[in-house]
PDB file of C-alpha atoms in Angstrom:
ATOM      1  CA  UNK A 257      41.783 150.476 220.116  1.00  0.00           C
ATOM      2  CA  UNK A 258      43.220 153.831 219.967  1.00  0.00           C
ATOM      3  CA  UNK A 259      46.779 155.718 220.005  1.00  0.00           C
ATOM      4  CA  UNK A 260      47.864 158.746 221.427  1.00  0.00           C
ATOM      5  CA  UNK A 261      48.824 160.481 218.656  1.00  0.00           C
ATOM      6  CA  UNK A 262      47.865 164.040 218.381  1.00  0.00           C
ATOM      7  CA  UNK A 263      45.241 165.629 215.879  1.00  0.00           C
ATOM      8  CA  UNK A 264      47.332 167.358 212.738  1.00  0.00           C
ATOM      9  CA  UNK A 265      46.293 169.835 209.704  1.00  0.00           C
ATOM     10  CA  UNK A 266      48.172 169.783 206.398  1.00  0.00           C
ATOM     11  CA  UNK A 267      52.070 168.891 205.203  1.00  0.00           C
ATOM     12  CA  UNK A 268      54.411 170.839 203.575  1.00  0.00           C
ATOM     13  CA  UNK A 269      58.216 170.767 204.088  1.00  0.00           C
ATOM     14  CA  UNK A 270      58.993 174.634 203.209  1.00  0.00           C
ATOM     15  CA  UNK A 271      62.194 175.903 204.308  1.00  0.00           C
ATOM     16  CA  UNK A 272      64.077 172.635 205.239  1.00  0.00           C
ATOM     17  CA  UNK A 273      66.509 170.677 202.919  1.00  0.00           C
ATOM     18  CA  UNK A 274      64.392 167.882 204.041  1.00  0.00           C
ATOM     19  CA  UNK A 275      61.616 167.374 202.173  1.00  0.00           C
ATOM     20  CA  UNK A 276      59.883 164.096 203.527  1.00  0.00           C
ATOM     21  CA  UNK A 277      59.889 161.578 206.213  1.00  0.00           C
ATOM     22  CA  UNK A 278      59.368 157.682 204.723  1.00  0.00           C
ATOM     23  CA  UNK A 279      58.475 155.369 207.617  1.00  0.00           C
ATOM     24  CA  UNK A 280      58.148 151.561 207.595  1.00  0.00           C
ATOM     25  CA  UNK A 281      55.577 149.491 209.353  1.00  0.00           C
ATOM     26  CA  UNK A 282      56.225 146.120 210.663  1.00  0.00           C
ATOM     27  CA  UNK A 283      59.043 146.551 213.218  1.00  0.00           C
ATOM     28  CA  UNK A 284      59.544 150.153 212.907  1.00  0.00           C
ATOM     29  CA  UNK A 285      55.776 152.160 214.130  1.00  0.00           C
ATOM     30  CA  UNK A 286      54.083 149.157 214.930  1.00  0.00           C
ATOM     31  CA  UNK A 287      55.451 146.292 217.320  1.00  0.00           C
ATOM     32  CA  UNK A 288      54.817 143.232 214.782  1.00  0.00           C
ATOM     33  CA  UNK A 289      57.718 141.647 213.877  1.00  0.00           C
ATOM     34  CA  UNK A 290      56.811 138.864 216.651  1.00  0.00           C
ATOM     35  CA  UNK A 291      53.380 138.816 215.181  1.00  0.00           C
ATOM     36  CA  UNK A 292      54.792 137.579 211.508  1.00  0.00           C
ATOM     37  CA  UNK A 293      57.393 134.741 213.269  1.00  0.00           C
ATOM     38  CA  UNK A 294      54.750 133.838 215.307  1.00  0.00           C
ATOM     39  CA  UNK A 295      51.849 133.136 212.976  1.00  0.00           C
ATOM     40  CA  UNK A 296      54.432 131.350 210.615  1.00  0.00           C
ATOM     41  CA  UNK A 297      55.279 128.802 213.585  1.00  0.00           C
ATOM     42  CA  UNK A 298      51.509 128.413 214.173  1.00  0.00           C
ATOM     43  CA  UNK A 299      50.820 127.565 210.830  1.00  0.00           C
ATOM     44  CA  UNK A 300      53.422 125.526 209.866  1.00  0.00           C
ATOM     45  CA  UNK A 301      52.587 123.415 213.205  1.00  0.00           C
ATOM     46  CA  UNK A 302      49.220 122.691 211.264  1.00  0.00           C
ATOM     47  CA  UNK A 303      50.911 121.309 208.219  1.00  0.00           C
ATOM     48  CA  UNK A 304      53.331 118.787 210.352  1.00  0.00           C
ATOM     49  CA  UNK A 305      56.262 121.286 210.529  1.00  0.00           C
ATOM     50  CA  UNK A 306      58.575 122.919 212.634  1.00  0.00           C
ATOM     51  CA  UNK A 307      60.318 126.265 211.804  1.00  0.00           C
ATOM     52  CA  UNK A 308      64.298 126.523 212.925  1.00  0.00           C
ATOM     53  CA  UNK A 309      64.128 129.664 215.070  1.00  0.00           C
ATOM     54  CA  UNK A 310      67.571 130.881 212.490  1.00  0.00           C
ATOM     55  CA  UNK A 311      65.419 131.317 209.400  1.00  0.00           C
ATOM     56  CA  UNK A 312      63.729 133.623 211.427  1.00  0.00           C
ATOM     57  CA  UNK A 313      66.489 136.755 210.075  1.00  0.00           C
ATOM     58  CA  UNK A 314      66.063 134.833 206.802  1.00  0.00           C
ATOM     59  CA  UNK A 315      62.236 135.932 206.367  1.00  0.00           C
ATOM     60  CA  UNK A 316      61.969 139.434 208.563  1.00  0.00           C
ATOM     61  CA  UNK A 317      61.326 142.743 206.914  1.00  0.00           C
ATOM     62  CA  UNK A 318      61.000 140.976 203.616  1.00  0.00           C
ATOM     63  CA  UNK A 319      57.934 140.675 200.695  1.00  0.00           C
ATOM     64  CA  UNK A 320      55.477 137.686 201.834  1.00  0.00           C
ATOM     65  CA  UNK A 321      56.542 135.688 198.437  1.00  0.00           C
ATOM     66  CA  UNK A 322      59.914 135.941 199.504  1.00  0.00           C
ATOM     67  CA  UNK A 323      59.367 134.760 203.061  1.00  0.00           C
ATOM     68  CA  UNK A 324      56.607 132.347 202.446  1.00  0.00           C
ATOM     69  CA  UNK A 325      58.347 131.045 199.531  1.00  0.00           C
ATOM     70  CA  UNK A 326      61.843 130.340 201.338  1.00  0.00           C
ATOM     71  CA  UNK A 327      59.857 128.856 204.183  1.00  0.00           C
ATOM     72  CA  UNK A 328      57.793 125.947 201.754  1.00  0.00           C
ATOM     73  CA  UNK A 329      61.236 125.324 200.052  1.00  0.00           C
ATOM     74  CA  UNK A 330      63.188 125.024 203.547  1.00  0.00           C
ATOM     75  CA  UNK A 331      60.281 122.740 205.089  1.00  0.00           C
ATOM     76  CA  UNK A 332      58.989 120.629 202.374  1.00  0.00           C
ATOM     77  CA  UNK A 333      55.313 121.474 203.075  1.00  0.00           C
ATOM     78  CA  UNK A 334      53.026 120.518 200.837  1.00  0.00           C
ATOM     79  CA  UNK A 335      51.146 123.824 200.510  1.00  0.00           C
ATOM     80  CA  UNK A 336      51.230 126.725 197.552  1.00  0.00           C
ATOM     81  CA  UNK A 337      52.222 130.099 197.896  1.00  0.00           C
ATOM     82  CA  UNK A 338      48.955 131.270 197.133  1.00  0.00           C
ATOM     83  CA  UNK A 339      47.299 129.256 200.077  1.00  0.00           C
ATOM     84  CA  UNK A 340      49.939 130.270 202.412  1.00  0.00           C
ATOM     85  CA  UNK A 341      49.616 133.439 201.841  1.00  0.00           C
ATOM     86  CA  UNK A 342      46.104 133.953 202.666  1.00  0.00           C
ATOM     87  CA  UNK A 343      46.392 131.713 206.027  1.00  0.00           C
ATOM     88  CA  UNK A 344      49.671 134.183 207.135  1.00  0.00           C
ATOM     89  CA  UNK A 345      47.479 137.280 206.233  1.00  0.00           C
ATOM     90  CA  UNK A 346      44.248 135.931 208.070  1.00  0.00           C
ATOM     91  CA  UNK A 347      46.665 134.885 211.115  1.00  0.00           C
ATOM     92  CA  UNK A 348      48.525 137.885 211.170  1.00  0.00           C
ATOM     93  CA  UNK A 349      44.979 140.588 211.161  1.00  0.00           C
ATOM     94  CA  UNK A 350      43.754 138.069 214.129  1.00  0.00           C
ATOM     95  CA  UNK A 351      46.701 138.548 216.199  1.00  0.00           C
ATOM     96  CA  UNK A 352      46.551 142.992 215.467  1.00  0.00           C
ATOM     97  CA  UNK A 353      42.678 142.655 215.949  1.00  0.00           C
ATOM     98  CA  UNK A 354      43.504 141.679 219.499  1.00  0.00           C
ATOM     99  CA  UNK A 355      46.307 144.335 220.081  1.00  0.00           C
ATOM    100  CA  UNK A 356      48.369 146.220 217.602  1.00  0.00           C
ATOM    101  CA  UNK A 357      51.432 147.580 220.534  1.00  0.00           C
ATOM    102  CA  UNK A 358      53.007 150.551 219.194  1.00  0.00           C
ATOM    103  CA  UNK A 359      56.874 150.881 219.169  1.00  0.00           C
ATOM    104  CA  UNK A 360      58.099 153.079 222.040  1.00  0.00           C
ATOM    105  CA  UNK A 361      58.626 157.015 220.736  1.00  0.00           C
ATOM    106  CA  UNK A 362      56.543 156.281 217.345  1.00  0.00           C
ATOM    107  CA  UNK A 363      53.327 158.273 218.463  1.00  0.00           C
ATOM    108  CA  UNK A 364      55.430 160.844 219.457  1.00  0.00           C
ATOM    109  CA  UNK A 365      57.517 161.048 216.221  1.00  0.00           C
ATOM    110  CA  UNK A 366      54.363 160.726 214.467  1.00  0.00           C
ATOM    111  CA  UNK A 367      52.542 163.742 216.317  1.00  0.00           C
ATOM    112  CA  UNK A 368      55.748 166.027 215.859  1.00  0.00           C
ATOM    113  CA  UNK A 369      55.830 165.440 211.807  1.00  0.00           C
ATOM    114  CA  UNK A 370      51.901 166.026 212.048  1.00  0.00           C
ATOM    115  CA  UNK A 371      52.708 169.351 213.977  1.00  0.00           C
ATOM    116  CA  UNK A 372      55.318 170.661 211.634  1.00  0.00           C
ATOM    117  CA  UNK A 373      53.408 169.367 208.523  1.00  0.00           C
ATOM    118  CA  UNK A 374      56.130 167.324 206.762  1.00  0.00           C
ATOM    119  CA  UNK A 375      54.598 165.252 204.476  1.00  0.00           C
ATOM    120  CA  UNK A 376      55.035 161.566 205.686  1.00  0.00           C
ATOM    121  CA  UNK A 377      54.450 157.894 203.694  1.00  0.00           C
ATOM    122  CA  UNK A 378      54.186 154.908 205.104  1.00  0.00           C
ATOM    123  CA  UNK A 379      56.188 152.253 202.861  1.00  0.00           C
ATOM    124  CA  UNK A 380      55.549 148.785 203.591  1.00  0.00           C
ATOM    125  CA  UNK A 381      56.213 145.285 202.192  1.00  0.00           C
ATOM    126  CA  UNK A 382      53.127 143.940 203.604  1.00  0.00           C
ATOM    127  CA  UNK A 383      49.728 143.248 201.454  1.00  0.00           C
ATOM    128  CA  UNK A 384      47.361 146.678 201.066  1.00  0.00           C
ATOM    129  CA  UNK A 385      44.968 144.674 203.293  1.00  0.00           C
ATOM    130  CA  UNK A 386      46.985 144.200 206.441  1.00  0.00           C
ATOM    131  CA  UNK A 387      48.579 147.911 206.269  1.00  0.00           C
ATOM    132  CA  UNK A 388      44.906 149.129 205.920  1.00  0.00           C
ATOM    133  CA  UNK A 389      43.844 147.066 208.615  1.00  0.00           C
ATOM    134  CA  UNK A 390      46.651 148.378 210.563  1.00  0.00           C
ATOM    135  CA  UNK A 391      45.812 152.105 209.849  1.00  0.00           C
ATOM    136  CA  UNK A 392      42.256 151.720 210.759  1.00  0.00           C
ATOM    137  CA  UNK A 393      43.758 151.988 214.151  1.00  0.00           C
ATOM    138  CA  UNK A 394      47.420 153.926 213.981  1.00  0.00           C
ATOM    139  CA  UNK A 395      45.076 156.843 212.011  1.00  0.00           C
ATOM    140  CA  UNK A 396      45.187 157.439 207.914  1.00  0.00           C
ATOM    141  CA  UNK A 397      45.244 160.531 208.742  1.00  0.00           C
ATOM    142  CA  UNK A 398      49.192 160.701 209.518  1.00  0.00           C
ATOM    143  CA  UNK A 399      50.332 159.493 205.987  1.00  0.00           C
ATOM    144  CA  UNK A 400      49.955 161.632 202.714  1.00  0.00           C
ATOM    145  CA  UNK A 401      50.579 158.185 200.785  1.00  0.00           C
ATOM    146  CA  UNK A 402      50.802 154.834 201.665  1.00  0.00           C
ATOM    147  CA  UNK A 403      52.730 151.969 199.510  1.00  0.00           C
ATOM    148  CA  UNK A 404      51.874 148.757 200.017  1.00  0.00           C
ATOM    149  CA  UNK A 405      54.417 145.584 198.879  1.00  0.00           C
ATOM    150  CA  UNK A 406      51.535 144.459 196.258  1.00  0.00           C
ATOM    151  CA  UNK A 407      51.264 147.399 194.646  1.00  0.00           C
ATOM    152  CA  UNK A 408      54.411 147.631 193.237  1.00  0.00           C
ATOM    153  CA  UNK A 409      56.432 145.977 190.490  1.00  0.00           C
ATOM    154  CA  UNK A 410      58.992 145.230 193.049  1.00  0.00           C
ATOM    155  CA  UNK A 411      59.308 145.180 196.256  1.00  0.00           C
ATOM    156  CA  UNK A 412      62.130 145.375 199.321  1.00  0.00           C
ATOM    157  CA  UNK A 413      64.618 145.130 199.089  1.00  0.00           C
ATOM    158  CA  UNK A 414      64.432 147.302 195.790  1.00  0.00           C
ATOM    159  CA  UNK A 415      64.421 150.687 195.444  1.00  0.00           C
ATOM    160  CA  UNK A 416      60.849 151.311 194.098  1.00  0.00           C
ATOM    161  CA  UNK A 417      58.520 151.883 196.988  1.00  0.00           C
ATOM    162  CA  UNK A 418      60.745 154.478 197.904  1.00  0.00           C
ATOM    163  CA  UNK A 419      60.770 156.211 194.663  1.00  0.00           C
ATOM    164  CA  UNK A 420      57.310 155.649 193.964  1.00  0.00           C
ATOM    165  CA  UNK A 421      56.533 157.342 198.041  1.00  0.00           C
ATOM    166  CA  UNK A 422      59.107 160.227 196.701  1.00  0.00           C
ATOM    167  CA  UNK A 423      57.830 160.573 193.720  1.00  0.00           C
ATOM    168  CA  UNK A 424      54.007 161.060 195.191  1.00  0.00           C
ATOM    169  CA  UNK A 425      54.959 163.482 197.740  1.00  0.00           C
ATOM    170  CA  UNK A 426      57.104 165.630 194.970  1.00  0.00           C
ATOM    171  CA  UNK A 427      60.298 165.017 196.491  1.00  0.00           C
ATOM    172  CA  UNK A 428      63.792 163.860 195.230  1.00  0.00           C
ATOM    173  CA  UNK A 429      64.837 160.994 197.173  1.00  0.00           C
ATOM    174  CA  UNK A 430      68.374 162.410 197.877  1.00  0.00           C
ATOM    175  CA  UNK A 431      66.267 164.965 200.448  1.00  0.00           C
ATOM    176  CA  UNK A 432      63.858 162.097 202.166  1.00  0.00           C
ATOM    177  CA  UNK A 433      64.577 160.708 205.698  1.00  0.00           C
ATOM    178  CA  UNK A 434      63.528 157.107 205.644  1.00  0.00           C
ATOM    179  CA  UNK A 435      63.554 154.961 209.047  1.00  0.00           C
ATOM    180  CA  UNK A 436      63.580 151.564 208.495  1.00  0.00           C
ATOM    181  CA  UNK A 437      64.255 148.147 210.766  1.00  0.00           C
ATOM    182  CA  UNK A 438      65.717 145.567 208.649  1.00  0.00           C
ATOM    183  CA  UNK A 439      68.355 145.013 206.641  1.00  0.00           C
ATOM    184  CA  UNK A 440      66.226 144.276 203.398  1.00  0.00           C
ATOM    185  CA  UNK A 441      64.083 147.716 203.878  1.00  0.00           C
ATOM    186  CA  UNK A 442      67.292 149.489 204.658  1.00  0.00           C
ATOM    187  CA  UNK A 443      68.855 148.481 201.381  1.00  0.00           C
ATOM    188  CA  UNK A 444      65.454 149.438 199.885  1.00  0.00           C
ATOM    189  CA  UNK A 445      65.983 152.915 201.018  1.00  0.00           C
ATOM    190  CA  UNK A 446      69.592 153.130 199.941  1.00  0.00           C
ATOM    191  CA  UNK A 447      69.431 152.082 197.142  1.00  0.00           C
ATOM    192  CA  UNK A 448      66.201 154.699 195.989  1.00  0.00           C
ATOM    193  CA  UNK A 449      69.531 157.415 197.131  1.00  0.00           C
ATOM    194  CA  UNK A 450      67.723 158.485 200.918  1.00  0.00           C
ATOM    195  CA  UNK A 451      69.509 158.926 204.025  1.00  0.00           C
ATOM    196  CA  UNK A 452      68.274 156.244 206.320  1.00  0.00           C
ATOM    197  CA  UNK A 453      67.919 155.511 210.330  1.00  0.00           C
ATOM    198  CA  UNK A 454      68.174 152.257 211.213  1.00  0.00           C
ATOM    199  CA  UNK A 455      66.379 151.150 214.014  1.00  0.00           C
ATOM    200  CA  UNK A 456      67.413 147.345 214.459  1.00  0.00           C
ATOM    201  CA  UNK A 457      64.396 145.118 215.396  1.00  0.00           C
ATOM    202  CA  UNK A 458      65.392 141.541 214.878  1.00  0.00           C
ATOM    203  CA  UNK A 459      68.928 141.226 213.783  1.00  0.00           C
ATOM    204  CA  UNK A 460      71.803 143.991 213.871  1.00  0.00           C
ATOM    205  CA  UNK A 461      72.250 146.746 211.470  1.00  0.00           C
ATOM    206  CA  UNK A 462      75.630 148.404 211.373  1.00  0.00           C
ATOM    207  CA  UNK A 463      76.214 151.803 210.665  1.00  0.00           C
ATOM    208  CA  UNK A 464      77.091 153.032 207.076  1.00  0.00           C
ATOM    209  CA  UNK A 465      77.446 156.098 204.961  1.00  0.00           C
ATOM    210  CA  UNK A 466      74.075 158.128 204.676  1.00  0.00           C
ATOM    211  CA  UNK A 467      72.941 155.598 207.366  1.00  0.00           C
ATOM    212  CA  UNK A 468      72.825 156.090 211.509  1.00  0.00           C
ATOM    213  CA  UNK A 469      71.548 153.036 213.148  1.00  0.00           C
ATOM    214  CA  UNK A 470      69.862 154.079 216.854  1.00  0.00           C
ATOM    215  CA  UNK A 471      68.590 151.980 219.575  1.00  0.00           C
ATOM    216  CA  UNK A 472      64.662 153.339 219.884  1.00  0.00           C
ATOM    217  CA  UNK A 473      62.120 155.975 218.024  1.00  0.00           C
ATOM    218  CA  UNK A 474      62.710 157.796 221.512  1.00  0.00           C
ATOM    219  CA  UNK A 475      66.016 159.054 219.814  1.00  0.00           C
ATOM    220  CA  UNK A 476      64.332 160.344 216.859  1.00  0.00           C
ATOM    221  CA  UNK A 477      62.773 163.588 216.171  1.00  0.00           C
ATOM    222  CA  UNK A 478      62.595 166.065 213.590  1.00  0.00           C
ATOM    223  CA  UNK A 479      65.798 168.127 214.798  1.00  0.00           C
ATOM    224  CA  UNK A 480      67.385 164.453 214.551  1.00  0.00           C
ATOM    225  CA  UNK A 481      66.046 163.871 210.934  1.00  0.00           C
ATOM    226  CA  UNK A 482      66.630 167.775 209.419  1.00  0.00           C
ATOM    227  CA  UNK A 483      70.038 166.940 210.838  1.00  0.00           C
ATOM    228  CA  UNK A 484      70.914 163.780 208.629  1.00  0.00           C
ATOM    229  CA  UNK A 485      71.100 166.312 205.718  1.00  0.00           C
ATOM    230  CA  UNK A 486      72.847 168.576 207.304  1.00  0.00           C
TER     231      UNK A 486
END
């Protein structure tokens, strides 16, 4: 599988008052949102149950412990975290091994930050091996650092990955354009002090102070983002 994202060089940010672009996965580059609800129905089939479509915007965009937790507690299923985390993570690299759909305008945003070398991190609450699994085909080679949700002390929706992203690409967090999907990255990202766009995948995100909620990546560019700190 491959994208259409253009060949790049090196990053720097010189002469903007932004100083770094923090992107999401799940939701946000990569159309897999669907993916996680889906493989949680699947599984949860297996072990007798059936998920209630409204916890749905209860697990999205959040760490697996939190979502795999709530959903043993809400179902009674006799399974441990531990086990169900390893059949969501299996189920979820099937389902990308077999197509892995981009989100419409994210090549493109991708290509332009790669053009004008702004240094870029992909912040995630997924497990190191799904987002390298996904990067194996989006290309490493767009992202000066990547954060995964297990390699931090905590996770969405706390500040951390995004001050441990700004803090490895030198940049104070105040100057860092993060776009985000959910409601628990979003508060992730506000709460490290960035200005955020909100690009609603599963549930509605209203607008806010340093926030600007949009409808698709096709509305997002670097004028857009050099413009939130404006």
């Amino acid at each position: 599988m491959t994208t259409t994202v253009p060949a790049i060089g090196t990053r720097t940010a010189e002469g903007s008052a932004l100083q770094a672009v923090l992107l999401d996965m799940d939701g946000t580059l990569v159309d897999t949102e669907g993916f996680w609800w889906d493989v949680e129905c699947e599984v949860f089939a297996g072990l007798g149950h059936t998920l209630d479509d409204a916890w749905r915007h209860v697990v999205v965009g959040g760490p697996m412990t939190r979502s795999a937790g709530f959903l043993i507690e809400a179902t009674g299923a006799d399974i441990t975290l531990a086990e169900l985390t390893v059949l969501l993570n299996q189920g979820f690299e099937d389902r990308i091994d077999r197509a892995l759909p981009l989100m419409p305008g994210a090549a493109r945003l991708l290509g332009e930050l790669a053009v004008h070398e702004i240094p870029t991190a992909l912040v995630s609450a997924s497990h190191r091996r799904i987002i390298d699994r996904v990067l194996g085909i989006l290309g490493t080679e767009y992202f000066s650092l990547t954060v995964a949700g297990d390699e931090v002390g905590r996770t969405k929706p706390h500040p951390d990955p995004y001050l441990f992203a700004a803090a490895g690409l030198g940049a104070d967090p105040a100057r860092c354009a993060v776009v985000e999907d959910t409601a628990t990255g979003v508060a992730a990202a506000e709460a490290a002090g960035c200005h955020v766009v909100a690009v609603p995948s599963v549930a509605p995100i209203a607008p806010a102070a340093r926030r600007t909620v949009v409808r698709s990546l096709e509305e997002v560019d670097l004028a857009f983002l050099r413009g939130l700190l404006n």
